[in-house]
mmCIF file of N, CA and C in Angstrom:
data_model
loop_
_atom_site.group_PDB
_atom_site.id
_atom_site.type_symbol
_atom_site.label_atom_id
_atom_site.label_comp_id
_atom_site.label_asym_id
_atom_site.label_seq_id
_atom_site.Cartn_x
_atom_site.Cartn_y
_atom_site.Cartn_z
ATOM 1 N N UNK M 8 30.551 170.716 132.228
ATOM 2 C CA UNK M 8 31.770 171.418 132.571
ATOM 3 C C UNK M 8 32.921 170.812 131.776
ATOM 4 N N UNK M 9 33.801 171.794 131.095
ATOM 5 C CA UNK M 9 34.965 171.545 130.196
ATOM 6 C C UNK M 9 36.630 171.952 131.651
ATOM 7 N N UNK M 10 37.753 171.445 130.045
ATOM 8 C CA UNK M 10 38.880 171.626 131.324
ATOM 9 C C UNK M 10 38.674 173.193 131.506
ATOM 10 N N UNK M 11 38.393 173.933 130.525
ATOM 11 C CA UNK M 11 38.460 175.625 130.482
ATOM 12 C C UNK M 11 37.574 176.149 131.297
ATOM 13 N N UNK M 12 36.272 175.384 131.917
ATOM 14 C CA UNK M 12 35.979 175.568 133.245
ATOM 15 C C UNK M 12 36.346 175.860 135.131
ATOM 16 N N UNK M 13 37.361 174.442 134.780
ATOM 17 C CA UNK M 13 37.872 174.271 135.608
ATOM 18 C C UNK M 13 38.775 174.803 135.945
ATOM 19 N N UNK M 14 39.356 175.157 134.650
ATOM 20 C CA UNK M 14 41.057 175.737 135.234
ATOM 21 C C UNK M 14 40.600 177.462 135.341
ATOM 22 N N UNK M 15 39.521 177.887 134.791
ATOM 23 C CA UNK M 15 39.110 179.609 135.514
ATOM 24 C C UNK M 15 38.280 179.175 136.984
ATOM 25 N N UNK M 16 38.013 178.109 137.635
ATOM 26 C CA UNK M 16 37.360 177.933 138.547
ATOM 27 C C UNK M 16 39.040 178.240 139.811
ATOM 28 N N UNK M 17 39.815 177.772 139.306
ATOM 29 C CA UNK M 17 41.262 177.070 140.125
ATOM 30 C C UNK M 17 42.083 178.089 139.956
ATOM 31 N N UNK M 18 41.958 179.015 138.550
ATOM 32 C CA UNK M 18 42.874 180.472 138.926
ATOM 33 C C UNK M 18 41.622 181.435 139.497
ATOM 34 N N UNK M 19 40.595 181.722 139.485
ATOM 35 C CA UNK M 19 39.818 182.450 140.589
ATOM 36 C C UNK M 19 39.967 181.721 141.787
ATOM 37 N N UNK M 20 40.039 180.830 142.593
ATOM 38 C CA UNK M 20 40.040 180.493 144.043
ATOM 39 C C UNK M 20 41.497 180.816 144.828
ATOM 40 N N UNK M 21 42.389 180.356 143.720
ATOM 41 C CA UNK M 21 43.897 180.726 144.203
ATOM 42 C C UNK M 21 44.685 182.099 143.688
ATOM 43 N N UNK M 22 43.905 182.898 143.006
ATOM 44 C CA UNK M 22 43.973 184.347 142.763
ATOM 45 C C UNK M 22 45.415 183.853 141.978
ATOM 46 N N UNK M 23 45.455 183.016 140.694
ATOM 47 C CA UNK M 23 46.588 182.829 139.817
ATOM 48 C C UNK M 23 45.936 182.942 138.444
ATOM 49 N N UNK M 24 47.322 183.275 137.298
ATOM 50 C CA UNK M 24 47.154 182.909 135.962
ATOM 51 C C UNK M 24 46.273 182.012 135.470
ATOM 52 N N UNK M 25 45.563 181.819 134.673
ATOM 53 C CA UNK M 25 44.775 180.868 133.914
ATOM 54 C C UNK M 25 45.919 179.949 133.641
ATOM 55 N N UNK M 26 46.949 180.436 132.797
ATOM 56 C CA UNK M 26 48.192 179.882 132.357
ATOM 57 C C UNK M 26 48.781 178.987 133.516
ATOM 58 N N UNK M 27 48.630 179.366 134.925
ATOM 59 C CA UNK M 27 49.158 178.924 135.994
ATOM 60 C C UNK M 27 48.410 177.820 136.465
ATOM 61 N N UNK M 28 47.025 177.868 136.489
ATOM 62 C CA UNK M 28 45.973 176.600 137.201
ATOM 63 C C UNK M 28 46.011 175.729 135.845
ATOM 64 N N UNK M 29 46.432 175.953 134.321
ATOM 65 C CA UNK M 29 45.775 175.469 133.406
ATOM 66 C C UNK M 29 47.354 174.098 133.726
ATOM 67 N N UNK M 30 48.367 174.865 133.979
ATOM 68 C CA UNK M 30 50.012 174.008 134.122
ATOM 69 C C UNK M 30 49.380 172.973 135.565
ATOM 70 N N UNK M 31 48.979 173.846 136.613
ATOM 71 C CA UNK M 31 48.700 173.151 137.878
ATOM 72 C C UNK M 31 47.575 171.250 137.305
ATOM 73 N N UNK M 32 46.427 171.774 136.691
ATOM 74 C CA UNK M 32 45.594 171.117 136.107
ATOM 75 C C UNK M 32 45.990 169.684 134.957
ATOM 76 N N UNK M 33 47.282 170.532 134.098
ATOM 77 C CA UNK M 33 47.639 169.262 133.433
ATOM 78 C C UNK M 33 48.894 168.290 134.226
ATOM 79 N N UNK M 34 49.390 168.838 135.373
ATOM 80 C CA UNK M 34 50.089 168.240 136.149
ATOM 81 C C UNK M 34 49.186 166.996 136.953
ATOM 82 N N UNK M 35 47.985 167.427 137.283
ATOM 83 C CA UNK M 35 47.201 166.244 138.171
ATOM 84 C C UNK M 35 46.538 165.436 137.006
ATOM 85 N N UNK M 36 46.267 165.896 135.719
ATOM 86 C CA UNK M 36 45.911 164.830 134.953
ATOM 87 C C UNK M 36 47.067 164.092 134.404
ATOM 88 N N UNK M 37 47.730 164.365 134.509
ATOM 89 C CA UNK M 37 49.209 163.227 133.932
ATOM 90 C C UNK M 37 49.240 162.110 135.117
ATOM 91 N N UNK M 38 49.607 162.934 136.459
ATOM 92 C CA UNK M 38 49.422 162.009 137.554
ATOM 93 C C UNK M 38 48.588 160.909 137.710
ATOM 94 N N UNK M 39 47.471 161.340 137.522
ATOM 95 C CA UNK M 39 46.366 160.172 137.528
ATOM 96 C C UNK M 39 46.549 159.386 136.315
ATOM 97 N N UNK M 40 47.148 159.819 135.283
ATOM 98 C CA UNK M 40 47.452 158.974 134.079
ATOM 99 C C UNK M 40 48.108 157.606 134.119
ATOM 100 N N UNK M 41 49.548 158.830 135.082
ATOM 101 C CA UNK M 41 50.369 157.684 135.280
ATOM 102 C C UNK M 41 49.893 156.521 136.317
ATOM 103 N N UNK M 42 49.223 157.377 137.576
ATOM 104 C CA UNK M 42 49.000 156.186 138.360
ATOM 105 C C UNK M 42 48.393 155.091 137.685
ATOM 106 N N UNK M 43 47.365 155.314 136.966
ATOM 107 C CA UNK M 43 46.104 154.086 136.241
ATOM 108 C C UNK M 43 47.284 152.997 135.400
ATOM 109 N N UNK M 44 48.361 153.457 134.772
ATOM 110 C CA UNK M 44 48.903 153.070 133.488
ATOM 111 C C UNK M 44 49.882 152.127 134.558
ATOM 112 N N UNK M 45 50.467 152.726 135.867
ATOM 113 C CA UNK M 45 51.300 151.993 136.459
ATOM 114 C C UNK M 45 51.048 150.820 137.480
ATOM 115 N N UNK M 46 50.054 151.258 138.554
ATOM 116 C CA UNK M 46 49.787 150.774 139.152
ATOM 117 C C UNK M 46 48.254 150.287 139.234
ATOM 118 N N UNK M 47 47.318 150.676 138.347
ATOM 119 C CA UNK M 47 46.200 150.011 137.574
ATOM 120 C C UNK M 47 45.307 150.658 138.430
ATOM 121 N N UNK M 48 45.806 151.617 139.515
ATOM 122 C CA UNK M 48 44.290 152.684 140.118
ATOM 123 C C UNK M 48 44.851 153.831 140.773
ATOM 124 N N UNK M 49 44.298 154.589 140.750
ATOM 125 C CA UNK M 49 44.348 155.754 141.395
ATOM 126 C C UNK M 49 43.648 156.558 142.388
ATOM 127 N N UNK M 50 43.662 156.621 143.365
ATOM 128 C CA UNK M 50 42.755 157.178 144.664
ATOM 129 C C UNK M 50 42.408 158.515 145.081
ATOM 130 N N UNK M 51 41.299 158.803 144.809
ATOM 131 C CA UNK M 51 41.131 159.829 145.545
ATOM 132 C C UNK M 51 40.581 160.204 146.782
ATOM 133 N N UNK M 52 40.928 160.617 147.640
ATOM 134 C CA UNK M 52 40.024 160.148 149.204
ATOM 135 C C UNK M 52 38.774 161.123 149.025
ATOM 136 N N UNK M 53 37.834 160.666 149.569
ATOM 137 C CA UNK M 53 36.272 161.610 149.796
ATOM 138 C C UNK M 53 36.029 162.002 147.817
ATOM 139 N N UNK M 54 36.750 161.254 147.145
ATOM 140 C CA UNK M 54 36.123 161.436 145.873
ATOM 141 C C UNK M 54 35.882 160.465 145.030
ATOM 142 N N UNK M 55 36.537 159.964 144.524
ATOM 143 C CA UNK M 55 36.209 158.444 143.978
ATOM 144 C C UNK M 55 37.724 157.521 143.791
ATOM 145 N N UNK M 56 37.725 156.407 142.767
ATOM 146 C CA UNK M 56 38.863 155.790 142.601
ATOM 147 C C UNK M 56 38.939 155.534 140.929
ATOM 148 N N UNK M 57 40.026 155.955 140.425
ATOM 149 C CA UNK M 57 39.724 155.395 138.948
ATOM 150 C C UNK M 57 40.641 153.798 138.782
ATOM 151 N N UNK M 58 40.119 152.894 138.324
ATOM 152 C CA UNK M 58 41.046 151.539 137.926
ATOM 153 C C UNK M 58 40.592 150.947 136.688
ATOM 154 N N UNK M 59 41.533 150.768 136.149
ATOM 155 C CA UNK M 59 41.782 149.959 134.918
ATOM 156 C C UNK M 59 41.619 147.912 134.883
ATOM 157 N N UNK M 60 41.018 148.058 134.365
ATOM 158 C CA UNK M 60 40.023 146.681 134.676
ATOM 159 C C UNK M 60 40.139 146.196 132.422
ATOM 160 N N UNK M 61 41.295 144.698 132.406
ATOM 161 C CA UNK M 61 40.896 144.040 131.695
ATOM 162 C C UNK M 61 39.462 143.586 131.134
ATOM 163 N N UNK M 62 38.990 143.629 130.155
ATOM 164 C CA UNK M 62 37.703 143.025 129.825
ATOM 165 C C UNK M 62 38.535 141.945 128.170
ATOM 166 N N UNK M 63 37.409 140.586 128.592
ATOM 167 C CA UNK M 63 37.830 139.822 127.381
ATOM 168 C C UNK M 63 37.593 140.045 125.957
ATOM 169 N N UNK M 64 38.230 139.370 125.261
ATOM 170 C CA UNK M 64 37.513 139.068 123.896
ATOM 171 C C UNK M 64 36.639 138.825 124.024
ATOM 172 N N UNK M 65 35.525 139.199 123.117
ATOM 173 C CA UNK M 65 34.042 138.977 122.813
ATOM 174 C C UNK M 65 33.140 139.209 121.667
ATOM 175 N N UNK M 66 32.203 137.931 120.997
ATOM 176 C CA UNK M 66 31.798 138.663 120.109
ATOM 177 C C UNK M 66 29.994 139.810 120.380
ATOM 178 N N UNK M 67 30.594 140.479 119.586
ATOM 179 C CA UNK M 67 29.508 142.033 119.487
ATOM 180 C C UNK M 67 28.774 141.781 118.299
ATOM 181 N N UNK M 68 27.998 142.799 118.278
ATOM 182 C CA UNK M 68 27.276 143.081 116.984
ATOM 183 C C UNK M 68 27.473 144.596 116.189
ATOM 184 N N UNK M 69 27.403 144.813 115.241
ATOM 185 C CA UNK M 69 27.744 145.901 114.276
ATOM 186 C C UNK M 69 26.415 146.611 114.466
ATOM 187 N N UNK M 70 26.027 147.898 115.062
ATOM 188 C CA UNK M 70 24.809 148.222 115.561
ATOM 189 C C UNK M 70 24.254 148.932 113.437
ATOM 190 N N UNK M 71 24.996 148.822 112.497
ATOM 191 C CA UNK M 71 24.532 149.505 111.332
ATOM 192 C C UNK M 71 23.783 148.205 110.438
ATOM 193 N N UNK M 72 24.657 147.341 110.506
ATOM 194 C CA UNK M 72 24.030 146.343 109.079
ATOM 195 C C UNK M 72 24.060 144.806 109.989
ATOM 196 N N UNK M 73 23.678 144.896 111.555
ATOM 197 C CA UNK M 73 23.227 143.687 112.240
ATOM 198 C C UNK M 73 24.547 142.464 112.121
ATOM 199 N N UNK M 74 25.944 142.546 111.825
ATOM 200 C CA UNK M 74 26.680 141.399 111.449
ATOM 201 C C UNK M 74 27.471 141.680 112.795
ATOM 202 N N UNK M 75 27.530 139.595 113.081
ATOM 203 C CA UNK M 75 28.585 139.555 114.465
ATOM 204 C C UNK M 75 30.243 140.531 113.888
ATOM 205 N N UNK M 76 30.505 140.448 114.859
ATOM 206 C CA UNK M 76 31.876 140.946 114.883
ATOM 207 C C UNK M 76 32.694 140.602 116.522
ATOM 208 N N UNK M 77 34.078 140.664 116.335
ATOM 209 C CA UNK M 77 35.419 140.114 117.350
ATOM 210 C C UNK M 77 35.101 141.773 117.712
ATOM 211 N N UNK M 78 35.172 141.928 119.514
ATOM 212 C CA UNK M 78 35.814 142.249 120.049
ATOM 213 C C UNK M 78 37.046 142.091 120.784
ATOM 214 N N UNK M 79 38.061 143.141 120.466
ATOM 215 C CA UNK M 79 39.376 142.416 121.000
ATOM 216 C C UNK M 79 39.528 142.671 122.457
ATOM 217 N N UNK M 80 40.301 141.885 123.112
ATOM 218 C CA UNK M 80 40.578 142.031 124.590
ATOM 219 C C UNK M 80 41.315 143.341 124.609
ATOM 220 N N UNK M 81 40.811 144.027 125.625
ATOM 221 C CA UNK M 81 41.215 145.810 126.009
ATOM 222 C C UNK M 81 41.117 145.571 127.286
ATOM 223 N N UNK M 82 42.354 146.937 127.889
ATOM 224 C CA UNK M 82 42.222 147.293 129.696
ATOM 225 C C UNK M 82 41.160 148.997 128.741
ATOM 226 N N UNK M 83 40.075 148.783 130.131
ATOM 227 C CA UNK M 83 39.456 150.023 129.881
ATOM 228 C C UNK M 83 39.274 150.742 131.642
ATOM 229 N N UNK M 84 39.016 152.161 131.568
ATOM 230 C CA UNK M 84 38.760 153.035 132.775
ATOM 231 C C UNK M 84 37.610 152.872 133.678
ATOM 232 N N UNK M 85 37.908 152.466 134.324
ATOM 233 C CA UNK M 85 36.481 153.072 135.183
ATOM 234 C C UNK M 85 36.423 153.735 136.585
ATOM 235 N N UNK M 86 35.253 154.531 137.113
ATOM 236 C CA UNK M 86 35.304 155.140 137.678
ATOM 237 C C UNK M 86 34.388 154.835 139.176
ATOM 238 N N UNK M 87 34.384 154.695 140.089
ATOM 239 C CA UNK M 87 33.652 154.248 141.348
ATOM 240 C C UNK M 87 33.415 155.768 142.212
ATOM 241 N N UNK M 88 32.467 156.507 142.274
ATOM 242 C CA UNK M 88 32.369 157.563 143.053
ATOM 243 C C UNK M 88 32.550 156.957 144.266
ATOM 244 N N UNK M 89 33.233 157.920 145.706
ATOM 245 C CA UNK M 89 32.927 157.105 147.121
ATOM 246 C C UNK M 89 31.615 158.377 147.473
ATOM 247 N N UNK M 90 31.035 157.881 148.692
ATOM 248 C CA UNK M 90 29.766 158.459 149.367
ATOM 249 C C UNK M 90 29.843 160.286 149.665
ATOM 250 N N UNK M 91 30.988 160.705 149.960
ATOM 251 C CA UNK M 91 31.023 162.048 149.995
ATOM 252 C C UNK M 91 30.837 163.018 148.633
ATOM 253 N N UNK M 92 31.142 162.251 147.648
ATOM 254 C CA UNK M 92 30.981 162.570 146.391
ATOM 255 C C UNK M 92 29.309 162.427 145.915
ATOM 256 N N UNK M 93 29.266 160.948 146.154
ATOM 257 C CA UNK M 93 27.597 160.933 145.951
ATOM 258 C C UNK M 93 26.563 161.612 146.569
ATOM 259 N N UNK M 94 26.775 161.892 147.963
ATOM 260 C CA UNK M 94 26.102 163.214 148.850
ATOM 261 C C UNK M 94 25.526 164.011 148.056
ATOM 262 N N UNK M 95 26.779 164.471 147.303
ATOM 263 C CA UNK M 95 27.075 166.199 147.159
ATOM 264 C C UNK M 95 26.309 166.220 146.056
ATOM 265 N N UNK M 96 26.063 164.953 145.268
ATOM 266 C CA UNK M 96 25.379 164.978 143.626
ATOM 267 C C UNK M 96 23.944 164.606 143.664
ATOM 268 N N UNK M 97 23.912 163.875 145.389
ATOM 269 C CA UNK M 97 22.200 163.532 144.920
ATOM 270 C C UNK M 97 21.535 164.505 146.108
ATOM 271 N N UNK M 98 21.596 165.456 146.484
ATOM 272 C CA UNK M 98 21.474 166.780 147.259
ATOM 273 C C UNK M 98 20.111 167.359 146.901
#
C-alpha cells in the first residue's frame, strides 16, 4: 500500500475530495514528523509508537569490495507496533 492508496481509502470513507484526504493525510504526516523531531516519539494509542533512538559510531563493512569503513553516529526511526495492531496482522 502507497500514500495514493490511502488517501482514496480516506476520501471514500468520509465521502471527500482526494485533494481533501490527500491535505487531511499530509497534515498527520508532518505531525508525526514534528512530534519525532521534537519530542523524540510519537504515540499512537491501539497502534504503535514511533521514536527516534541515537545509534553510535561504528565500524561496518562495504558489502561490494569487503573494506572496513566509519559509520557515523545518526538518530534513526523506529517503529514498536502495540498488541491491537499485532492482532489485526497476525489474524
Amino acid at each position: 500500500m502507497v500514500k495514493n492508496d490511502i488517501t482514496y481509502i480516506v476520501a471514500e470513507k468520509l465521502h471527500i475530495t482526494k485533494q481533501r484526504a490527500e491535505a487531511i493525510i499530509n497534515a498527520i504526516l508532518i505531525g508525526i514528523k514534528d512530534g519525532i523531531a521534537t519530542d523524540g516519539e510519537f504515540y499512537v494509542r491501539g497502534f504503535g509508537c514511533f521514536r527516534a533512538k541515537n545509534k553510535s559510531e561504528r565500524i561496518g563493512r562495504n558489502p561490494k569490495n569487503g573494506e572496513s569503513a566509519i559509520i557515523k553516529a545518526r538518530r534513526v526511526v523506529t517503529f514498536k507496533a502495540y498488541k491491537p495492531l499485532k492482532k489485526q496482522v497476525n489474524i
